[in-house]
């Protein structure tokens, strides 16, 4: 995105505290980072773990920004121009809604990117979530500003890697950050997806007897299975609670969350006695995936 009109594509980065930073492109690389400012000269802020992608939101010919953040949802940052580097105004204090649905209901840690996903000449929005889902939000307008349609699930959370894959992990992680590209030059948009991996489960303590090892294996497998159920219930609670603000259905989902956690507690208590705190299998790591369109 060209922030200062010099014909070079500049770089914008979010941050954990909230502020957005830009790096102007120069003949020698990148200039020192600067804070992105609003029309009053104050740093642009709208959430935590921020990230943005360019789009002409209002159809006025300049590039605005869409932002994702820690708690989820989507925020519009309107380009207000100005001398030198453009300044941006945050248009919504809370995540925008589509057809009455609050987009924060899709999940946390939203990673936003933009691109023409269906080849109709309009710029669509794609969101990755902390839970590991990818949504396509199509621009339904034919001209002028963006009119987002209802989100469509492209990629379900905790998707397993196909058999024979060369990756060293078994499934796609969470906190997904996306980029639209034509990876294999076939004229169809593909996705690059960066994730956050955390190996689930425990590592056995050294010196366990055969009986203890068998018991550890049973408990660890039961724990991992329950964690998946627990996560799915949490996602359901978020969908109905934050998305539709439906307290009754959110409470039903919360009841399942509580039930599953009650099942997990005694398993956790027992498996931790047999596991190694130093070698627990939850060290974070990341993977970049190429997702090709068929």
Coordinates of C-alpha atoms in Angstrom, one line a residue:
X1 CA 0.0 0.0 0.0
X2 CA 1.4 3.4 -1.1
X3 CA 1.0 5.6 2.0
X4 CA 2.7 8.8 0.7
X5 CA 2.0 8.7 -3.0
X6 CA 5.5 8.2 -4.2
X7 CA 4.7 5.1 -6.2
X8 CA 6.3 2.6 -3.8
X9 CA 4.5 0.0 -1.8
X10 CA 5.0 0.7 1.9
X11 CA 4.6 -1.7 4.8
X12 CA 2.2 -1.4 7.8
X13 CA 2.6 -3.5 10.9
X14 CA 0.3 -4.0 13.9
X15 CA 1.5 -4.6 17.4
X16 CA 0.4 -6.3 20.6
X17 CA -0.2 -3.1 22.6
X18 CA -2.4 -1.7 19.7
X19 CA -0.5 0.9 17.8
X20 CA 0.1 0.6 14.0
X21 CA 3.5 1.3 12.5
X22 CA 4.5 2.0 9.0
X23 CA 7.8 1.6 7.1
X24 CA 8.2 3.7 4.0
X25 CA 9.8 2.0 1.0
X26 CA 13.0 3.7 -0.2
X27 CA 15.6 3.0 -2.9
X28 CA 17.8 1.3 -0.3
X29 CA 15.1 -0.7 1.5
X30 CA 12.9 0.5 4.3
X31 CA 12.9 3.7 6.3
X32 CA 12.8 3.6 10.1
X33 CA 9.4 2.8 11.5
X34 CA 6.9 5.5 12.4
X35 CA 3.6 5.5 14.2
X36 CA 0.5 5.6 12.0
X37 CA -1.6 8.6 13.0
X38 CA -5.2 9.7 13.1
X39 CA -6.4 13.1 11.7
X40 CA -5.7 14.7 15.1
X41 CA -2.1 13.5 15.1
X42 CA -2.6 10.8 17.7
X43 CA -1.5 7.2 17.2
X44 CA -4.2 5.0 15.6
X45 CA -5.5 2.5 18.2
X46 CA -8.4 0.1 18.1
X47 CA -7.5 -3.1 20.0
X48 CA -4.7 -5.5 20.8
X49 CA -2.6 -7.8 18.6
X50 CA -3.6 -5.6 15.7
X51 CA -3.1 -6.3 12.0
X52 CA -4.5 -4.6 8.9
X53 CA -5.1 -5.0 5.2
X54 CA -5.8 -2.4 2.5
X55 CA -9.2 -2.0 0.8
X56 CA -11.1 0.9 -0.8
X57 CA -13.9 0.6 1.8
X58 CA -16.0 3.7 0.7
X59 CA -15.3 3.6 -3.0
X60 CA -13.7 7.0 -3.1
X61 CA -10.5 5.9 -4.9
X62 CA -8.1 5.8 -2.0
X63 CA -7.1 2.8 0.1
X64 CA -8.6 2.4 3.5
X65 CA -7.7 -0.3 6.0
X66 CA -9.5 -3.2 7.6
X67 CA -8.2 -4.3 11.0
X68 CA -8.3 -7.5 13.0
X69 CA -7.3 -7.8 16.7
X70 CA -7.0 -10.1 19.8
X71 CA -10.7 -10.2 20.7
X72 CA -11.8 -10.8 17.1
X73 CA -14.0 -8.9 14.7
X74 CA -13.3 -6.4 12.0
X75 CA -12.6 -2.7 12.2
X76 CA -12.7 0.0 9.5
X77 CA -9.9 2.6 9.3
X78 CA -10.8 5.3 6.8
X79 CA -8.1 7.1 4.9
X80 CA -8.5 10.8 5.6
X81 CA -5.5 11.8 3.4
X82 CA -3.3 14.6 4.7
X83 CA 0.2 16.0 3.8
X84 CA 2.8 13.3 3.4
X85 CA 1.7 10.0 4.9
X86 CA -2.0 9.4 5.0
X87 CA -3.9 9.6 8.3
X88 CA -6.6 7.1 9.3
X89 CA -9.7 7.4 11.4
X90 CA -11.2 4.4 13.2
X91 CA -14.9 4.4 12.2
X92 CA -16.2 1.8 14.7
X93 CA -15.6 1.4 18.4
X94 CA -16.8 -2.2 18.2
X95 CA -16.5 -4.8 15.5
X96 CA -18.7 -4.3 12.5
X97 CA -21.9 -6.4 11.9
X98 CA -23.0 -8.2 8.8
X99 CA -26.7 -8.9 8.5
X100 CA -27.0 -8.4 12.2
X101 CA -24.1 -10.7 13.1
X102 CA -21.2 -9.3 15.0
X103 CA -18.0 -10.5 13.3
X104 CA -16.3 -11.0 16.7
X105 CA -18.5 -14.1 16.9
X106 CA -16.3 -15.8 14.4
X107 CA -13.5 -16.2 16.9
X108 CA -10.5 -14.4 18.5
X109 CA -7.2 -13.3 17.1
X110 CA -8.6 -12.3 13.7
X111 CA -6.0 -12.0 11.0
X112 CA -7.4 -10.1 8.0
X113 CA -6.3 -10.0 4.4
X114 CA -8.0 -8.8 1.2
X115 CA -8.1 -9.9 -2.4
X116 CA -10.5 -10.9 -5.2
X117 CA -11.2 -14.5 -4.0
X118 CA -14.0 -15.3 -6.6
X119 CA -12.6 -13.5 -9.6
X120 CA -15.5 -11.0 -10.0
X121 CA -13.2 -7.9 -9.9
X122 CA -14.2 -6.9 -6.4
X123 CA -12.0 -7.0 -3.4
X124 CA -13.2 -9.5 -0.8
X125 CA -12.2 -10.0 2.8
X126 CA -10.7 -13.2 4.3
X127 CA -10.4 -13.7 8.0
X128 CA -8.3 -16.2 10.0
X129 CA -9.1 -16.9 13.6
X130 CA -7.4 -17.8 16.8
X131 CA -9.3 -21.1 16.7
X132 CA -7.9 -22.0 13.3
X133 CA -10.8 -21.2 11.0
X134 CA -10.7 -19.3 7.7
X135 CA -13.7 -17.3 6.5
X136 CA -14.4 -15.6 3.2
X137 CA -16.5 -12.5 3.4
X138 CA -17.5 -11.5 -0.1
X139 CA -18.0 -8.0 -1.4
X140 CA -21.6 -8.2 -2.7
X141 CA -21.6 -4.8 -4.3
X142 CA -21.1 -4.2 -8.0
X143 CA -19.8 -0.7 -7.8
X144 CA -18.8 2.0 -5.2
X145 CA -18.1 1.1 -1.6
X146 CA -17.8 -2.4 -0.1
X147 CA -20.9 -4.3 1.0
X148 CA -19.9 -7.4 2.9
X149 CA -22.0 -10.6 2.6
X150 CA -22.4 -13.1 5.4
X151 CA -19.2 -15.0 6.3
X152 CA -18.6 -18.3 4.6
X153 CA -16.4 -21.0 6.2
X154 CA -13.6 -21.9 3.9
X155 CA -11.5 -23.9 6.4
X156 CA -12.7 -25.5 9.6
X157 CA -10.8 -25.3 12.9
X158 CA -8.3 -28.0 13.8
X159 CA -8.1 -29.3 10.2
X160 CA -6.1 -32.4 9.9
X161 CA -3.2 -32.7 7.5
X162 CA -3.7 -35.2 4.7
X163 CA -2.0 -38.5 4.9
X164 CA 1.5 -38.5 3.5
X165 CA 2.0 -34.8 4.0
X166 CA 5.7 -33.9 4.7
X167 CA 4.9 -31.6 7.6
X168 CA 6.0 -32.5 11.1
X169 CA 2.6 -31.5 12.6
X170 CA -0.7 -33.3 12.3
X171 CA -3.0 -30.3 11.8
X172 CA -3.2 -26.6 11.2
X173 CA -2.9 -24.5 14.3
X174 CA -4.5 -21.3 15.4
X175 CA -4.0 -17.5 15.3
X176 CA -4.0 -17.7 11.6
X177 CA -2.6 -14.9 9.5
X178 CA -3.4 -14.9 5.7
X179 CA -2.2 -13.7 2.4
X180 CA -3.9 -14.2 -1.0
X181 CA -1.7 -15.1 -3.9
X182 CA -1.6 -17.3 -7.0
X183 CA 1.0 -19.7 -5.7
X184 CA 1.0 -22.1 -8.7
X185 CA 0.3 -19.5 -11.4
X186 CA -2.9 -21.2 -12.6
X187 CA -5.0 -18.0 -12.6
X188 CA -6.8 -18.9 -9.4
X189 CA -6.3 -17.3 -6.0
X190 CA -4.6 -19.5 -3.3
X191 CA -3.8 -18.8 0.3
X192 CA -0.6 -18.6 2.3
X193 CA -1.4 -19.3 6.0
X194 CA 0.8 -18.7 9.0
X195 CA -0.2 -20.3 12.2
X196 CA 0.7 -20.7 15.9
X197 CA 1.3 -24.3 16.9
X198 CA 1.2 -25.7 20.4
X199 CA 1.6 -29.4 20.8
X200 CA -1.3 -30.7 22.9
X201 CA -0.9 -33.2 25.6
X202 CA 1.7 -34.1 28.1
X203 CA 5.1 -35.8 28.0
X204 CA 5.7 -38.8 30.3
X205 CA 8.0 -38.5 33.3
X206 CA 11.2 -40.5 33.1
X207 CA 11.4 -43.7 35.0
X208 CA 7.7 -44.7 34.8
X209 CA 6.9 -48.4 35.1
X210 CA 5.2 -50.3 32.2
X211 CA 1.9 -50.0 34.1
X212 CA 2.3 -46.3 34.7
X213 CA 3.3 -45.8 31.0
X214 CA 0.1 -47.5 29.9
X215 CA -2.0 -45.4 32.3
X216 CA -0.3 -42.2 31.2
X217 CA -1.1 -43.1 27.5
X218 CA -4.7 -43.6 28.3
X219 CA -5.0 -40.4 30.3
X220 CA -3.1 -38.3 27.7
X221 CA -5.3 -39.6 24.8
X222 CA -8.5 -38.9 26.8
X223 CA -7.2 -35.4 27.7
X224 CA -6.4 -34.5 24.1
X225 CA -9.9 -35.7 22.9
X226 CA -11.6 -33.7 25.6
X227 CA -9.6 -30.6 24.8
X228 CA -11.0 -30.7 21.2
X229 CA -14.5 -31.0 22.5
X230 CA -13.9 -28.2 25.0
X231 CA -12.5 -25.9 22.3
X232 CA -15.5 -26.6 20.0
X233 CA -17.9 -25.8 22.8
X234 CA -16.1 -22.5 23.5
X235 CA -16.4 -21.6 19.8
X236 CA -20.1 -22.3 19.9
X237 CA -20.4 -20.0 22.9
X238 CA -18.6 -17.3 21.1
X239 CA -20.7 -17.7 18.0
X240 CA -24.0 -17.3 19.8
X241 CA -22.8 -15.0 22.6
X242 CA -20.6 -12.4 20.8
X243 CA -21.9 -13.0 17.3
X244 CA -25.7 -13.0 17.7
X245 CA -25.9 -11.8 21.3
X246 CA -28.3 -14.7 21.9
X247 CA -28.0 -15.3 25.7
X248 CA -30.1 -18.5 25.8
X249 CA -28.0 -20.3 23.2
X250 CA -24.7 -18.9 24.6
X251 CA -25.8 -20.3 28.1
X252 CA -26.4 -23.7 26.5
X253 CA -23.0 -23.7 25.1
X254 CA -21.5 -22.5 28.4
X255 CA -23.2 -25.5 30.1
X256 CA -21.3 -27.8 27.7
X257 CA -18.1 -26.0 28.4
X258 CA -18.5 -26.5 32.1
X259 CA -19.5 -30.1 31.7
X260 CA -16.5 -30.9 29.6
X261 CA -14.1 -29.1 31.9
X262 CA -15.5 -31.0 34.9
X263 CA -14.6 -34.2 33.0
X264 CA -11.1 -32.9 32.2
X265 CA -10.2 -31.9 35.8
X266 CA -9.7 -35.3 37.3
X267 CA -7.8 -36.5 34.2
X268 CA -5.5 -33.4 34.4
X269 CA -4.9 -34.1 38.1
X270 CA -3.9 -37.7 37.5
X271 CA -1.9 -37.2 34.3
X272 CA 0.2 -34.4 35.8
X273 CA 1.4 -36.8 38.4
X274 CA 2.8 -39.0 35.6
X275 CA 4.1 -36.3 33.4
X276 CA 7.3 -34.2 33.1
X277 CA 6.7 -30.5 33.7
X278 CA 10.0 -29.7 31.9
X279 CA 9.1 -31.7 28.8
X280 CA 5.4 -31.0 28.5
X281 CA 4.5 -31.1 24.8
X282 CA 3.1 -27.5 24.5
X283 CA 6.2 -25.5 23.4
X284 CA 4.9 -23.0 20.8
X285 CA 6.1 -23.0 17.2
X286 CA 4.7 -21.9 13.9
X287 CA 4.1 -23.3 10.4
X288 CA 3.4 -21.6 7.1
X289 CA 0.9 -23.5 4.9
X290 CA 0.2 -23.3 1.2
X291 CA -3.5 -23.9 0.5
X292 CA -4.2 -24.4 -3.2
X293 CA -7.6 -23.9 -4.8
X294 CA -8.8 -26.9 -6.8

